[in-house]
Coordinates of C-alpha atoms in Angstrom, one line a residue:
X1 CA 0.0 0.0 0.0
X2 CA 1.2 3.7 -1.0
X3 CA 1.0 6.8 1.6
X4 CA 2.5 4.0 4.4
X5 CA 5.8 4.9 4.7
X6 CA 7.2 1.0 4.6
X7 CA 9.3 0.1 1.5
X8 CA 9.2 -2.9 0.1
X9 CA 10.5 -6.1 1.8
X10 CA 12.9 -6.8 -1.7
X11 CA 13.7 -3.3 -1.9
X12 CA 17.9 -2.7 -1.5
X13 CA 19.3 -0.9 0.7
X14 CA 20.2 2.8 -0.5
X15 CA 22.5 5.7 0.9
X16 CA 22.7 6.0 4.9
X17 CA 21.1 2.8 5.4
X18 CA 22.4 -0.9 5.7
X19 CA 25.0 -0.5 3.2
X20 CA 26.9 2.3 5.0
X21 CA 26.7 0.3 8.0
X22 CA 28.7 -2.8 6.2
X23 CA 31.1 -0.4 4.9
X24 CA 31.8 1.1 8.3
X25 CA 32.8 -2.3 9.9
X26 CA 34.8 -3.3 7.1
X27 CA 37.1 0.2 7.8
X28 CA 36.9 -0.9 11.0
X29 CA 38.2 -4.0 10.5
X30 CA 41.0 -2.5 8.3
X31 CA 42.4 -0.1 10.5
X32 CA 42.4 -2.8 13.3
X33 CA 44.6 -5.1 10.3
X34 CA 46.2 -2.3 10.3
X35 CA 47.5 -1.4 13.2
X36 CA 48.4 -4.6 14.3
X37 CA 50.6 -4.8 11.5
X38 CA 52.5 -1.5 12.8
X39 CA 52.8 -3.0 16.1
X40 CA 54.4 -6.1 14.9
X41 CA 56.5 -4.2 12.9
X42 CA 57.6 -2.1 15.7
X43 CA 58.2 -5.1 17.9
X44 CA 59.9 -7.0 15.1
X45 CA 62.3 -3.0 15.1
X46 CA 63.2 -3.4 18.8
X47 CA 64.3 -7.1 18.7
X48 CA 66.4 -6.6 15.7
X49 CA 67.9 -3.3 17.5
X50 CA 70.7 -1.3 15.2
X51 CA 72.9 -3.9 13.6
X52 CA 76.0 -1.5 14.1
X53 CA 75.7 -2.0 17.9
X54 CA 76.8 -5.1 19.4
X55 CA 73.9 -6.5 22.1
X56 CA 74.2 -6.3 25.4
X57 CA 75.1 -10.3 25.8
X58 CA 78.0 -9.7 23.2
X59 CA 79.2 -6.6 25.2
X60 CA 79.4 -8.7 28.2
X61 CA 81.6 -11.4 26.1
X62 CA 85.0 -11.4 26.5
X63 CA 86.9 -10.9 23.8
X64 CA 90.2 -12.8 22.6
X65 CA 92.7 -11.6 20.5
X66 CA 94.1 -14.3 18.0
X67 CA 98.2 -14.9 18.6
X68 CA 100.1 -13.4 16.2
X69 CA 103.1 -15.9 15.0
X70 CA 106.6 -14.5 13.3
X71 CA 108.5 -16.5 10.9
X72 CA 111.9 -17.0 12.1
X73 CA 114.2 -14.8 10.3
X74 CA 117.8 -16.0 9.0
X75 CA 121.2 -14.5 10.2
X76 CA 122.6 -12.9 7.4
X77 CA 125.4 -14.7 6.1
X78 CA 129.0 -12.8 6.5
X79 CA 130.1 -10.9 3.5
X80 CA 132.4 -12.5 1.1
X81 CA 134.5 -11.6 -1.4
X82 CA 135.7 -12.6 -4.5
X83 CA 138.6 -14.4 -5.3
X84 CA 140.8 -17.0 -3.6
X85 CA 139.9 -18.0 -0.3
X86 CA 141.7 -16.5 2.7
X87 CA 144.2 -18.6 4.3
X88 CA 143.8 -20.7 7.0
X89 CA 144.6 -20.0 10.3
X90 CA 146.5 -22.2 12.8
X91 CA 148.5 -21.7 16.1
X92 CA 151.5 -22.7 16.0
X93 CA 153.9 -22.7 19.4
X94 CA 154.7 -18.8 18.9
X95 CA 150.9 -18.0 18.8
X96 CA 148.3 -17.4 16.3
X97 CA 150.0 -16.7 13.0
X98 CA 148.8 -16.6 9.3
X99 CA 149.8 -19.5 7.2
X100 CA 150.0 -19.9 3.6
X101 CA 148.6 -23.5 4.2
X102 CA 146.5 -25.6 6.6
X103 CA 149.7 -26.8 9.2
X104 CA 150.7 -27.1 12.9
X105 CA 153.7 -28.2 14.9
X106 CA 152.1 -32.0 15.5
X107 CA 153.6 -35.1 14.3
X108 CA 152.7 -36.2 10.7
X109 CA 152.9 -40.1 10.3
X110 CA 152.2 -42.2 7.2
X111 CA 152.2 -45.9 7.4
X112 CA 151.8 -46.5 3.9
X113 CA 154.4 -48.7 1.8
X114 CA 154.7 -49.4 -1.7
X115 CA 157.8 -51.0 -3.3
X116 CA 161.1 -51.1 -2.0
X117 CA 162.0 -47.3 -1.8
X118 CA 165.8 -45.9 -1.9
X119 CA 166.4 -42.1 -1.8
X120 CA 167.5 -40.8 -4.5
X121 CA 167.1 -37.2 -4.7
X122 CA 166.4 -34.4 -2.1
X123 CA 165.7 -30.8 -3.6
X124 CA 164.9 -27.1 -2.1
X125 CA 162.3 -24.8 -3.5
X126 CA 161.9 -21.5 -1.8
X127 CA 158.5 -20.4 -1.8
X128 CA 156.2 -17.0 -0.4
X129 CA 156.3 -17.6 3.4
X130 CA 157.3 -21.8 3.2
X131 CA 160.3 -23.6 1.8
X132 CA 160.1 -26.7 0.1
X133 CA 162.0 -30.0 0.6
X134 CA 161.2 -32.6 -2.3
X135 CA 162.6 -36.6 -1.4
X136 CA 162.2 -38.6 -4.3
X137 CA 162.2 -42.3 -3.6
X138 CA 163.1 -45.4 -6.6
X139 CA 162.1 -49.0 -6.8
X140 CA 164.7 -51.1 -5.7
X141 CA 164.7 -54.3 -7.5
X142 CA 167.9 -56.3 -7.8
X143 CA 166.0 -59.5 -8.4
X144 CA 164.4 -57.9 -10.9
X145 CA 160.8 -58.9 -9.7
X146 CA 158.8 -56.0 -11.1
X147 CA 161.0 -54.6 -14.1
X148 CA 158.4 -52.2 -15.1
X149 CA 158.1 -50.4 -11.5
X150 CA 160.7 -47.4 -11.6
X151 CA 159.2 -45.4 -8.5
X152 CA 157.8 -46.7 -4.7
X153 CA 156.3 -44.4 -1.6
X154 CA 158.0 -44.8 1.8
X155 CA 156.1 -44.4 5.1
X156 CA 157.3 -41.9 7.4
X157 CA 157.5 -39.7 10.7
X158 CA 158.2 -36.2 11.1
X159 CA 157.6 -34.6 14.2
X160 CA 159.8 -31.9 16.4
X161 CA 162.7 -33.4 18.9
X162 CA 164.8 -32.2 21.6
X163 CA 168.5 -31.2 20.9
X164 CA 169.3 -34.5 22.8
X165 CA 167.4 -36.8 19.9
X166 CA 168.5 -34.3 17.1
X167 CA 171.7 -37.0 16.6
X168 CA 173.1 -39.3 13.9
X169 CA 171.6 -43.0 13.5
X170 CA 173.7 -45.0 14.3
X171 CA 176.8 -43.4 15.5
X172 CA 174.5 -41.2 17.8
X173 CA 176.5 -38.2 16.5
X174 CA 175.1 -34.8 16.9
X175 CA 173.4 -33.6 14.2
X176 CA 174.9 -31.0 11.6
X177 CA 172.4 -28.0 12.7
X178 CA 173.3 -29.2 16.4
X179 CA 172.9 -25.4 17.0
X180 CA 169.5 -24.6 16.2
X181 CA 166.9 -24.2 19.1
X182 CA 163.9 -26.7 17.6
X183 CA 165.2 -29.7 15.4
X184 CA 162.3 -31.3 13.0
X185 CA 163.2 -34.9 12.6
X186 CA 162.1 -36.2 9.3
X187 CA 162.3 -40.2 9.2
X188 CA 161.6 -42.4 6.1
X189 CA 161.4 -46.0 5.9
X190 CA 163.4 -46.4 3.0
X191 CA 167.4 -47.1 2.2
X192 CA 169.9 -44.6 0.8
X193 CA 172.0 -47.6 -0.9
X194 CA 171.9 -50.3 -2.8
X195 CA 173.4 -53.3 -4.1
X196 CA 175.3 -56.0 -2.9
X197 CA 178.0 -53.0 -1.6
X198 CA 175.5 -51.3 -0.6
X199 CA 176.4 -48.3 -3.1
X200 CA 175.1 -44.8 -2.1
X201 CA 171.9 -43.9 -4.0
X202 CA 172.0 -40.4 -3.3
X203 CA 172.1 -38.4 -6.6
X204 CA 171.9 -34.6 -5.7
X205 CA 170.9 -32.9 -2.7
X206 CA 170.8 -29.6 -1.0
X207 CA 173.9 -27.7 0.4
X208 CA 176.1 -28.4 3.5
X209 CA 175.1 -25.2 4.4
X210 CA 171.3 -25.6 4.2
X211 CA 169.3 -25.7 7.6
X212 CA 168.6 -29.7 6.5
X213 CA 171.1 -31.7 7.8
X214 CA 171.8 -36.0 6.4
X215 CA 170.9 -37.4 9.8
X216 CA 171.6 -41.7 8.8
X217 CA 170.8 -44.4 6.7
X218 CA 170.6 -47.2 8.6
X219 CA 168.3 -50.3 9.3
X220 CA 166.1 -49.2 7.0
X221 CA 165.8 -45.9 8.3
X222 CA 166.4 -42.3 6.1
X223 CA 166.8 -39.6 8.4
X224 CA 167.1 -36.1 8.1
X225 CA 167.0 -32.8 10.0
X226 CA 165.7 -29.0 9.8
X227 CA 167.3 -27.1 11.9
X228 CA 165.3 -22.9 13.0
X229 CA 165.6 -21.1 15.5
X230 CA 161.8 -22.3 17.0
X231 CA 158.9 -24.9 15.9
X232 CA 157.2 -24.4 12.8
X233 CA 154.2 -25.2 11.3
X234 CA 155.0 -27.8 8.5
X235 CA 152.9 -30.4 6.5
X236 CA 154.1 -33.6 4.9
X237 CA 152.0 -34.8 1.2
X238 CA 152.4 -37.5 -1.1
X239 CA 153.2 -35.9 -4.5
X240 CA 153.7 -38.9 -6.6
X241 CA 156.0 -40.7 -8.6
X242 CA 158.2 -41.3 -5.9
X243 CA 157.9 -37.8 -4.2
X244 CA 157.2 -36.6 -1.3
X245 CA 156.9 -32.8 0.1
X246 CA 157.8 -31.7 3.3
X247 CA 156.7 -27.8 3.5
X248 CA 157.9 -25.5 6.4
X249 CA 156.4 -22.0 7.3
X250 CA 159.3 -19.1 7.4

């Protein structure tokens, strides 16, 4: 019926009515949504706190410092120089000296034999700071046993005596350089003659006035002597085809 004021029962809902009432909660709702979502956000802010800043349980931490290791680091090795190497450096029994070769004052012994040696020459070479003393040494062979062996090595013992052993084999004369302070006794086991006479086998030698003195052949025995007026350093050295060197510092 008209002039009621009723609308119809299927009549939608129009401005200011039902529907603004929907739309109302649904804001409602919304703004709720939202907010929440700022407070989680916030929350989610504090826990996370400023990632330049260390938290207070990594504050209270305490902190250790790695060890620091250093490689070892090598001496530097002495300067050298170019060029031969220095000589070697001894003491002798007048205290340290320079030596134009590795030598002392101690007894030099070889033991080793080949052949039947017989001196036959004995020669001087001066040298810078030593002098030289060459004994060459044959192969006796009268029985003609080894024909092709001209040469032999004879052991031998040099070493420094007192003016009481500097003597003559044998006859126990003194020595030639009977004056000298330190006598150097130079022994081989070799002859100085040969054949059935027993013919001297000595060729050439140094001077009657050289500091080495003839000191015996006999029993076997070569000896000589260097007379100075104190111990010094020497060396003995198989050379070779029947030499041998006996050097002695100046």
């Amino acid at each position: 019926m008209t002039g009621t004021g009723r609308r119809p029962v299927n009549d939608p809902p129009g401005p200011g009515r039902g529907g603004d009432r929907h739309r109302g909660r649904t804001s409602v709702v919304s703004g709720c949504l939202a907010l929440a979502a700022a407070v989680l956000m916030a929350l989610s802010g504090c826990s996370r706190g400023d990632p330049s800043k260390p938290t207070a349980a990594a504050a209270d931490a305490p902190t250790t410092t790695a060890p620091t290791t250093t490689a070892p680091t090598k001496a530097a090795a002495p300067a050298t120089t170019s060029g031969s190497p220095a000589p070697a450096t001894r003491t002798g029994s007048a205290g340290g000296v320079t030596l134009p070769f590795v030598a002392d004052t101690k007894p030099d012994t070889s033991s080793e034999r080949d052949g039947n040696p017989v001196l036959v020459s004995v020669a001087k070479g001066e040298h810078d700071g030593f002098v030289r003393y060459v004994f060459t040494f044959n192969h006796s062979d009268r029985d003609g046993h080894q024909p092709w062996r001209r040469f032999a090595r004879p052991a031998w013992d040099v070493r420094y005596v007192s003016r009481d052993e500097a003597v003559q084999d044998g006859s126990g004369a003194p020595a030639v350089n009977v004056g000298a302070n330190a006598h150097l006794k130079i022994r081989f086991d070799a002859n100085m003659h040969d054949g059935a006479e027993g013919q001297n086998t000595l060729q050439t030698s140094v001077s009657d006035e050289d500091a080495l003195a003839f000191g015996g052949d006999f029993e076997g025995r070569v000896t000589w002597f260097y007379g100075s007026d104190g111990e010094r350093p020497f060396r003995v050295f198989w050379v070779g085809d029947g030499r041998v060197a006996v050097d002695i510092v100046n």
